[in-house]
CSV table of C-alpha atoms and ligand atoms in Angstrom, one decimal:
chain,number,residue,atom,x,y,z
A,1,MET,CA,-6.3,39.8,-1.7
A,2,SER,CA,-9.3,41.5,-0.5
A,3,LEU,CA,-9.2,42.9,3.0
A,4,ILE,CA,-12.1,41.1,3.9
A,5,ALA,CA,-10.2,37.5,3.1
A,6,SER,CA,-7.3,38.3,4.4
A,7,ALA,CA,-8.9,38.9,7.9
A,8,ARG,CA,-11.2,35.8,7.0
A,9,ASN,CA,-7.8,33.7,6.2
A,10,GLN,CA,-6.1,35.4,9.6
A,11,ALA,CA,-9.3,34.2,11.4
A,12,ARG,CA,-9.2,30.4,10.1
A,13,ARG,CA,-5.7,30.2,11.3
A,14,LEU,CA,-6.2,31.5,14.9
A,15,LEU,CA,-8.4,29.1,15.1
A,16,LEU,CA,-7.1,26.2,13.9
A,17,ALA,CA,-4.4,27.5,16.5
A,18,ARG,CA,-6.0,27.2,19.0
A,19,ALA,CA,-7.4,23.7,18.0
A,20,GLY,CA,-4.0,22.4,18.3
A,21,ALA,CA,-2.6,22.3,14.5
A,22,GLY,CA,0.1,20.1,14.3
A,23,ASP,CA,-2.0,17.5,15.8
A,24,PRO,CA,-2.7,14.9,13.7
A,25,ARG,CA,-6.1,14.1,15.2
A,26,LEU,CA,-7.3,17.4,14.3
A,27,THR,CA,-6.1,16.9,10.2
A,28,PRO,CA,-9.4,17.7,8.1
A,29,TRP,CA,-10.5,14.4,6.2
A,30,ALA,CA,-9.9,15.1,2.3
A,31,ALA,CA,-14.1,14.6,2.5
A,32,ALA,CA,-14.8,17.7,4.5
A,33,ARG,CA,-12.3,19.7,3.0
A,34,ARG,CA,-14.8,19.2,-0.3
A,35,ALA,CA,-17.8,19.5,1.5
A,36,SER,CA,-16.7,22.4,3.5
A,37,GLU,CA,-18.9,26.3,3.1
A,38,ARG,CA,-15.3,28.0,2.2
A,39,ASP,CA,-15.8,31.3,4.3
A,40,SER,CA,-17.9,30.0,6.8
A,41,LEU,CA,-17.0,28.8,10.2
A,42,GLN,CA,-20.0,29.2,12.5
A,43,ARG,CA,-20.1,25.2,12.8
A,44,VAL,CA,-17.4,23.2,12.6
A,45,CYS,CA,-16.9,19.4,13.0
A,46,ASN,CA,-13.8,18.7,15.2
A,47,ILE,CA,-13.9,15.1,13.9
A,48,CYS,CA,-13.4,15.4,10.2
A,49,GLY,CA,-12.8,19.3,10.1
A,50,TRP,CA,-15.4,20.0,7.8
A,51,HIS,CA,-17.2,23.6,8.3
A,52,GLY,CA,-19.9,25.5,7.8
A,53,ALA,CA,-23.1,27.8,8.4
A,54,THR,CA,-25.0,24.9,10.0
A,55,PHE,CA,-25.2,21.6,11.3
A,56,ALA,CA,-27.9,19.3,9.9
A,57,GLY,CA,-30.5,19.4,13.1
A,58,PRO,CA,-31.2,21.2,16.1
A,59,PRO,CA,-29.0,21.7,19.1
A,60,HIS,CA,-29.0,18.3,21.0
A,61,SER,CA,-26.1,15.6,22.4
A,62,GLU,CA,-28.2,13.2,20.0
A,63,MET,CA,-28.2,15.5,17.2
A,64,ALA,CA,-26.5,18.3,15.1
A,65,ASN,CA,-25.1,16.2,12.7
A,66,CYS,CA,-22.4,17.1,10.9
A,67,PRO,CA,-23.1,16.8,6.9
A,68,CYS,CA,-19.2,15.2,5.9
A,69,CYS,CA,-18.7,12.4,8.4
A,70,GLY,CA,-22.4,12.0,10.2
A,71,SER,CA,-21.3,12.9,14.0
A,72,ILE,CA,-23.8,13.6,16.1
A,73,ALA,CA,-22.6,16.1,18.6
A,74,ARG,CA,-21.8,14.3,21.6
A,75,ASP,CA,-19.6,12.0,19.1
A,76,ARG,CA,-17.6,15.3,19.2
A,77,PHE,CA,-17.4,16.6,22.6
A,78,LEU,CA,-16.0,12.9,23.2
A,79,TYR,CA,-13.5,13.6,20.8
A,80,TRP,CA,-12.5,16.8,21.7
A,81,CYS,CA,-12.3,15.7,25.6
A,82,TRP,CA,-9.7,13.5,24.0
A,83,THR,CA,-8.1,16.2,21.8
A,84,HIS,CA,-7.6,18.4,24.7
A,85,ARG,CA,-7.0,16.2,27.4
A,86,VAL,CA,-4.4,13.7,26.1
A,87,PRO,CA,-1.6,14.8,24.1
A,88,TYR,CA,-1.6,13.0,21.2
A,89,GLY,CA,1.0,9.6,20.8
A,90,ARG,CA,1.0,7.2,17.5
A,91,SER,CA,1.7,4.2,19.6
A,92,GLN,CA,-0.8,4.9,21.7
A,93,ARG,CA,-3.4,1.9,22.6
A,94,VAL,CA,-7.2,3.3,22.5
A,95,LEU,CA,-10.1,1.3,22.8
A,96,GLU,CA,-13.3,2.4,22.2
A,97,THR,CA,-16.3,1.0,23.1
A,98,SER,CA,-19.5,0.8,20.9
A,99,PRO,CA,-18.7,3.8,18.7
A,100,ARG,CA,-21.4,5.0,16.3
A,101,LEU,CA,-19.3,6.2,13.3
A,102,ASP,CA,-19.0,4.8,9.7
A,103,ASP,CA,-15.8,2.8,8.7
A,104,ARG,CA,-14.1,6.1,7.5
A,105,TYR,CA,-14.4,7.1,10.8
A,106,ARG,CA,-12.4,3.9,12.2
A,107,LYS,CA,-10.1,3.6,9.4
A,108,ARG,CA,-8.6,6.8,10.5
A,109,MET,CA,-8.3,6.4,14.2
A,110,ALA,CA,-6.9,3.1,12.8
A,111,GLU,CA,-4.2,5.2,11.0
A,112,LEU,CA,-3.6,7.6,14.4
A,113,VAL,CA,-3.6,5.4,17.1
A,114,GLN,CA,-3.6,1.7,17.9
A,115,TYR,CA,-7.2,1.3,17.7
A,116,THR,CA,-10.0,-1.2,18.6
A,117,ALA,CA,-13.5,-0.9,18.4
A,118,SER,CA,-15.3,-3.1,20.8
A,119,ASP,CA,-18.9,-3.7,21.0
A,120,TYR,CA,-21.2,-5.9,23.6
A,121,ASP,CA,-24.4,-7.6,21.9
A,122,GLU,CA,-23.8,-6.4,18.3
A,123,SER,CA,-26.9,-5.1,17.5
A,124,ALA,CA,-27.2,-1.8,17.3
A,125,HIS,CA,-22.9,-1.4,16.2
A,126,LYS,CA,-20.5,-3.9,14.5
A,127,ALA,CA,-17.0,-3.5,15.7
A,128,MET,CA,-14.0,-5.2,15.8
A,129,ILE,CA,-14.3,-7.1,19.2
A,130,LYS,CA,-16.9,-8.1,21.7
A,131,LEU,CA,-16.3,-6.9,24.8
A,132,ASP,CA,-18.7,-7.3,28.2
A,133,LEU,CA,-17.5,-4.5,30.7
A,134,GLN,CA,-17.9,-6.6,33.6
A,135,ASP,CA,-15.4,-9.5,32.1
A,136,ILE,CA,-13.3,-7.4,30.1
A,137,ALA,CA,-11.3,-10.3,28.3
A,138,LEU,CA,-8.3,-7.8,28.0
A,139,PRO,CA,-4.6,-8.2,30.0
A,140,ASP,CA,-4.2,-5.7,32.7
A,141,SER,CA,-2.8,-2.5,31.8
A,142,SER,CA,-2.9,-3.2,28.2
A,143,VAL,CA,-5.1,-0.1,27.0
A,144,ASP,CA,-4.0,4.0,27.5
A,145,VAL,CA,-6.9,5.4,26.7
A,146,VAL,CA,-10.9,4.4,26.5
A,147,LEU,CA,-13.0,6.1,24.7
A,148,THR,CA,-16.8,5.1,26.2
A,149,PRO,CA,-19.8,6.8,24.7
A,150,HIS,CA,-23.3,6.0,26.5
A,151,VAL,CA,-22.2,2.8,27.4
A,152,LEU,CA,-22.3,2.2,31.2
A,153,GLU,CA,-25.4,2.9,31.9
A,154,HIS,CA,-26.1,-0.1,30.0
A,155,VAL,CA,-24.3,-2.4,32.7
A,156,PRO,CA,-26.2,-3.4,35.6
A,157,GLY,CA,-22.7,-3.9,37.7
A,158,THR,CA,-21.4,-0.5,37.6
A,159,GLU,CA,-18.7,-1.5,40.6
A,160,GLN,CA,-17.5,-4.1,38.4
A,161,ALA,CA,-17.5,-2.3,35.5
A,162,LEU,CA,-14.8,0.6,37.4
A,163,ARG,CA,-12.9,-2.0,38.2
A,164,GLU,CA,-12.6,-3.9,35.2
A,165,LEU,CA,-11.9,-0.6,33.2
A,166,HIS,CA,-9.0,0.2,36.2
A,167,ARG,CA,-7.6,-3.0,35.8
A,168,VAL,CA,-6.8,-2.5,31.7
A,169,VAL,CA,-6.0,0.8,31.7
A,170,ALA,CA,-2.0,1.2,31.8
A,171,PRO,CA,-0.9,3.4,34.6
A,172,ASN,CA,-0.9,7.0,33.5
A,173,GLY,CA,-3.9,6.2,31.2
A,174,CYS,CA,-7.1,7.0,31.0
A,175,VAL,CA,-10.7,6.7,30.8
A,176,LEU,CA,-12.7,9.1,29.2
A,177,LEU,CA,-16.6,7.9,30.1
A,178,MET,CA,-19.7,9.5,28.7
A,179,ILE,CA,-22.9,9.1,30.2
A,180,PRO,CA,-25.8,11.1,30.1
A,181,MET,CA,-26.6,12.7,33.2
A,182,PRO,CA,-30.3,13.0,33.5
A,183,GLN,CA,-30.4,13.5,37.4
A,184,GLY,CA,-28.5,14.7,40.3
A,185,ARG,CA,-28.3,11.4,42.4
A,186,THR,CA,-27.8,7.7,41.0
A,187,ALA,CA,-30.7,6.3,40.7
A,188,PRO,CA,-32.4,2.9,38.4
A,189,PRO,CA,-34.7,3.9,36.3
A,190,LYS,CA,-38.1,4.0,37.3
A,191,GLU,CA,-39.6,2.7,33.9
A,192,THR,CA,-38.4,0.3,31.7
A,193,GLU,CA,-35.6,2.7,29.4
A,194,TYR,CA,-34.1,2.1,26.0
A,195,HIS,CA,-32.0,4.6,24.1
A,196,GLY,CA,-32.8,4.3,20.3
A,197,ASP,CA,-31.7,0.4,20.6
A,198,ASN,CA,-32.2,-2.8,22.4
A,199,THR,CA,-30.0,-2.5,25.2
A,200,LEU,CA,-31.7,-2.3,28.7
A,201,VAL,CA,-30.7,1.1,30.8
A,202,TYR,CA,-29.7,-0.2,34.2
A,203,TRP,CA,-28.7,3.5,36.0
A,204,ARG,CA,-29.6,6.7,35.5
A,205,PHE,CA,-26.0,8.3,37.0
A,206,GLY,CA,-25.9,11.7,38.7
A,207,TRP,CA,-22.9,13.4,40.4
A,208,ASP,CA,-22.4,10.8,43.0
A,209,LEU,CA,-21.1,9.3,40.1
A,210,ARG,CA,-17.4,10.1,41.1
A,211,ASP,CA,-17.6,8.5,44.5
A,212,GLN,CA,-17.8,4.9,42.5
A,213,LEU,CA,-15.0,6.1,40.3
A,214,GLU,CA,-12.7,7.1,43.4
A,215,ALA,CA,-13.8,4.0,44.7
A,216,ALA,CA,-12.3,2.0,41.9
A,217,GLY,CA,-9.1,3.7,42.1
A,218,PHE,CA,-9.3,6.9,39.4
A,219,ASP,CA,-8.3,10.6,39.8
A,220,VAL,CA,-11.7,11.7,38.2
A,221,THR,CA,-11.8,15.3,36.4
A,222,CYS,CA,-15.5,16.2,35.5
A,223,LEU,CA,-15.2,17.7,32.1
A,224,VAL,CA,-18.1,20.2,30.3
A,225,THR,CA,-18.2,23.6,28.7
A,226,GLN,CA,-18.1,27.0,30.7
A,227,PRO,CA,-21.6,27.7,29.6
A,228,LEU,CA,-22.8,25.3,32.3
A,229,ILE,CA,-20.5,26.2,35.1
A,230,ASP,CA,-21.7,29.9,34.5
A,231,ARG,CA,-25.2,28.3,34.6
A,232,ILE,CA,-25.1,26.8,37.8
A,233,ARG,CA,-23.0,29.7,39.9
A,234,ARG,CA,-25.9,31.9,38.5
A,235,LYS,CA,-28.6,29.2,39.9
A,236,ASP,CA,-30.1,29.6,36.0
A,237,PHE,CA,-31.4,26.1,36.4
A,238,ASP,CA,-34.7,25.9,34.5
A,239,THR,CA,-34.0,26.4,31.1
A,240,GLY,CA,-37.0,24.1,29.6
A,241,TRP,CA,-34.6,21.2,29.0
A,242,THR,CA,-37.1,18.7,31.8
A,243,ALA,CA,-38.4,16.1,29.6
A,244,PRO,CA,-38.8,12.3,30.6
A,245,ASP,CA,-35.1,11.7,29.3
A,246,ILE,CA,-33.5,14.8,31.7
A,247,ASP,CA,-34.6,16.3,34.8
A,248,GLU,CA,-32.7,19.8,34.0
A,249,VAL,CA,-33.6,21.5,37.6
A,250,ASP,CA,-33.1,18.4,39.6
A,251,LEU,CA,-29.2,17.7,37.8
A,252,LEU,CA,-27.9,21.1,38.0
A,253,SER,CA,-28.9,22.1,41.4
A,254,GLN,CA,-27.2,19.3,42.8
A,255,ALA,CA,-24.0,20.1,40.9
A,256,ASP,CA,-21.3,21.7,42.8
A,257,PRO,CA,-19.5,24.4,40.5
A,258,ASP,CA,-16.2,24.0,42.6
A,259,SER,CA,-15.9,20.5,40.4
A,260,LEU,CA,-16.0,21.3,37.3
A,261,THR,CA,-13.6,21.6,34.6
A,262,ALA,CA,-14.3,23.5,31.9
A,263,VAL,CA,-12.5,22.4,28.3
A,264,ALA,CA,-14.4,24.7,25.7
A,265,ASP,CA,-15.5,27.9,26.2
A,266,ASP,CA,-18.9,29.6,24.9
A,267,ARG,CA,-17.7,30.6,21.6
A,268,GLU,CA,-16.2,26.7,20.7
A,269,ALA,CA,-19.6,25.2,22.4
A,270,ARG,CA,-21.3,27.5,19.7
A,271,ARG,CA,-19.1,27.0,17.0
A,272,TYR,CA,-18.4,23.0,17.6
A,273,GLY,CA,-22.4,22.2,18.7
A,274,PHE,CA,-22.1,21.4,22.2
A,275,GLU,CA,-25.7,22.6,23.0
A,276,PRO,CA,-27.5,22.6,25.3
A,277,ASP,CA,-24.8,22.5,27.8
A,278,LEU,CA,-26.3,20.2,30.4
A,279,HIS,CA,-25.8,17.5,27.6
A,280,PHE,CA,-22.3,17.2,27.4
A,281,ILE,CA,-20.6,16.2,30.7
A,282,VAL,CA,-17.4,13.8,30.3
A,283,TRP,CA,-15.7,12.0,33.4
A,284,GLN,CA,-11.9,11.9,33.2
A,285,CYS,CA,-10.8,9.1,34.9
A,286,ASN,CA,-7.0,8.9,34.8
A,287,ARG,CA,-5.3,5.8,36.5
B,1,LIG,ZN1,-17.2,15.5,10.6
């Protein structure tokens, strides 16, 4: 084996060790093994295990698609938070609201844990059960982990939805709540807003969401990347991301860096495509 190949193998082993080798959630899919670019680890999908030189699409929470499983960056960050913050257990009861990945992902999840995918109106996504977050048709303490990507902003009654989530999550369980954070303080949209489907947006959330999560009874940790915390500390608020969908300066100038917890460092954020930093905020709500 050449020196370069041996160094690459060592780098790969280190990467797998850091990613938590031995955790079945991180075992690469067979399709990803075939599709990966052998010696290229610049970009890695932590869901299917694909690695290569570039994602198919520019940096954005809704883009940077994995060429193998089709994950977009926010799918990977939510999965990352689950694998880094919640120990693995085959008997873990996981409810995912409106997952956007296809049957290959759902099949894998069903092999890993006791998995249920739900959806509300079944227009944009099809799921195993239909579920209204404001009136969850599940027994008390019947779920260990709720993965909820970009759903709560489409629910009119935040307080009621959080009360219901707290009811169905078992003691020591948690909700990993991912929502767009377009501004510093929570407010309804000034104009009618949709996110790529026909589900209306009722709330544009800000940092004060923490108060609502705590009022519902959760112990709350806000998960982000280290580059975001560093940038807030430097007061480097304007990198040109402000657009109708997000007010970067308003969001970051009102952030308290001491209230944020880093789950990915600079290198990991680049490798797994958690860029731009302000798009990756997950609220871990422990029961
Ligand atoms: Zn993938």
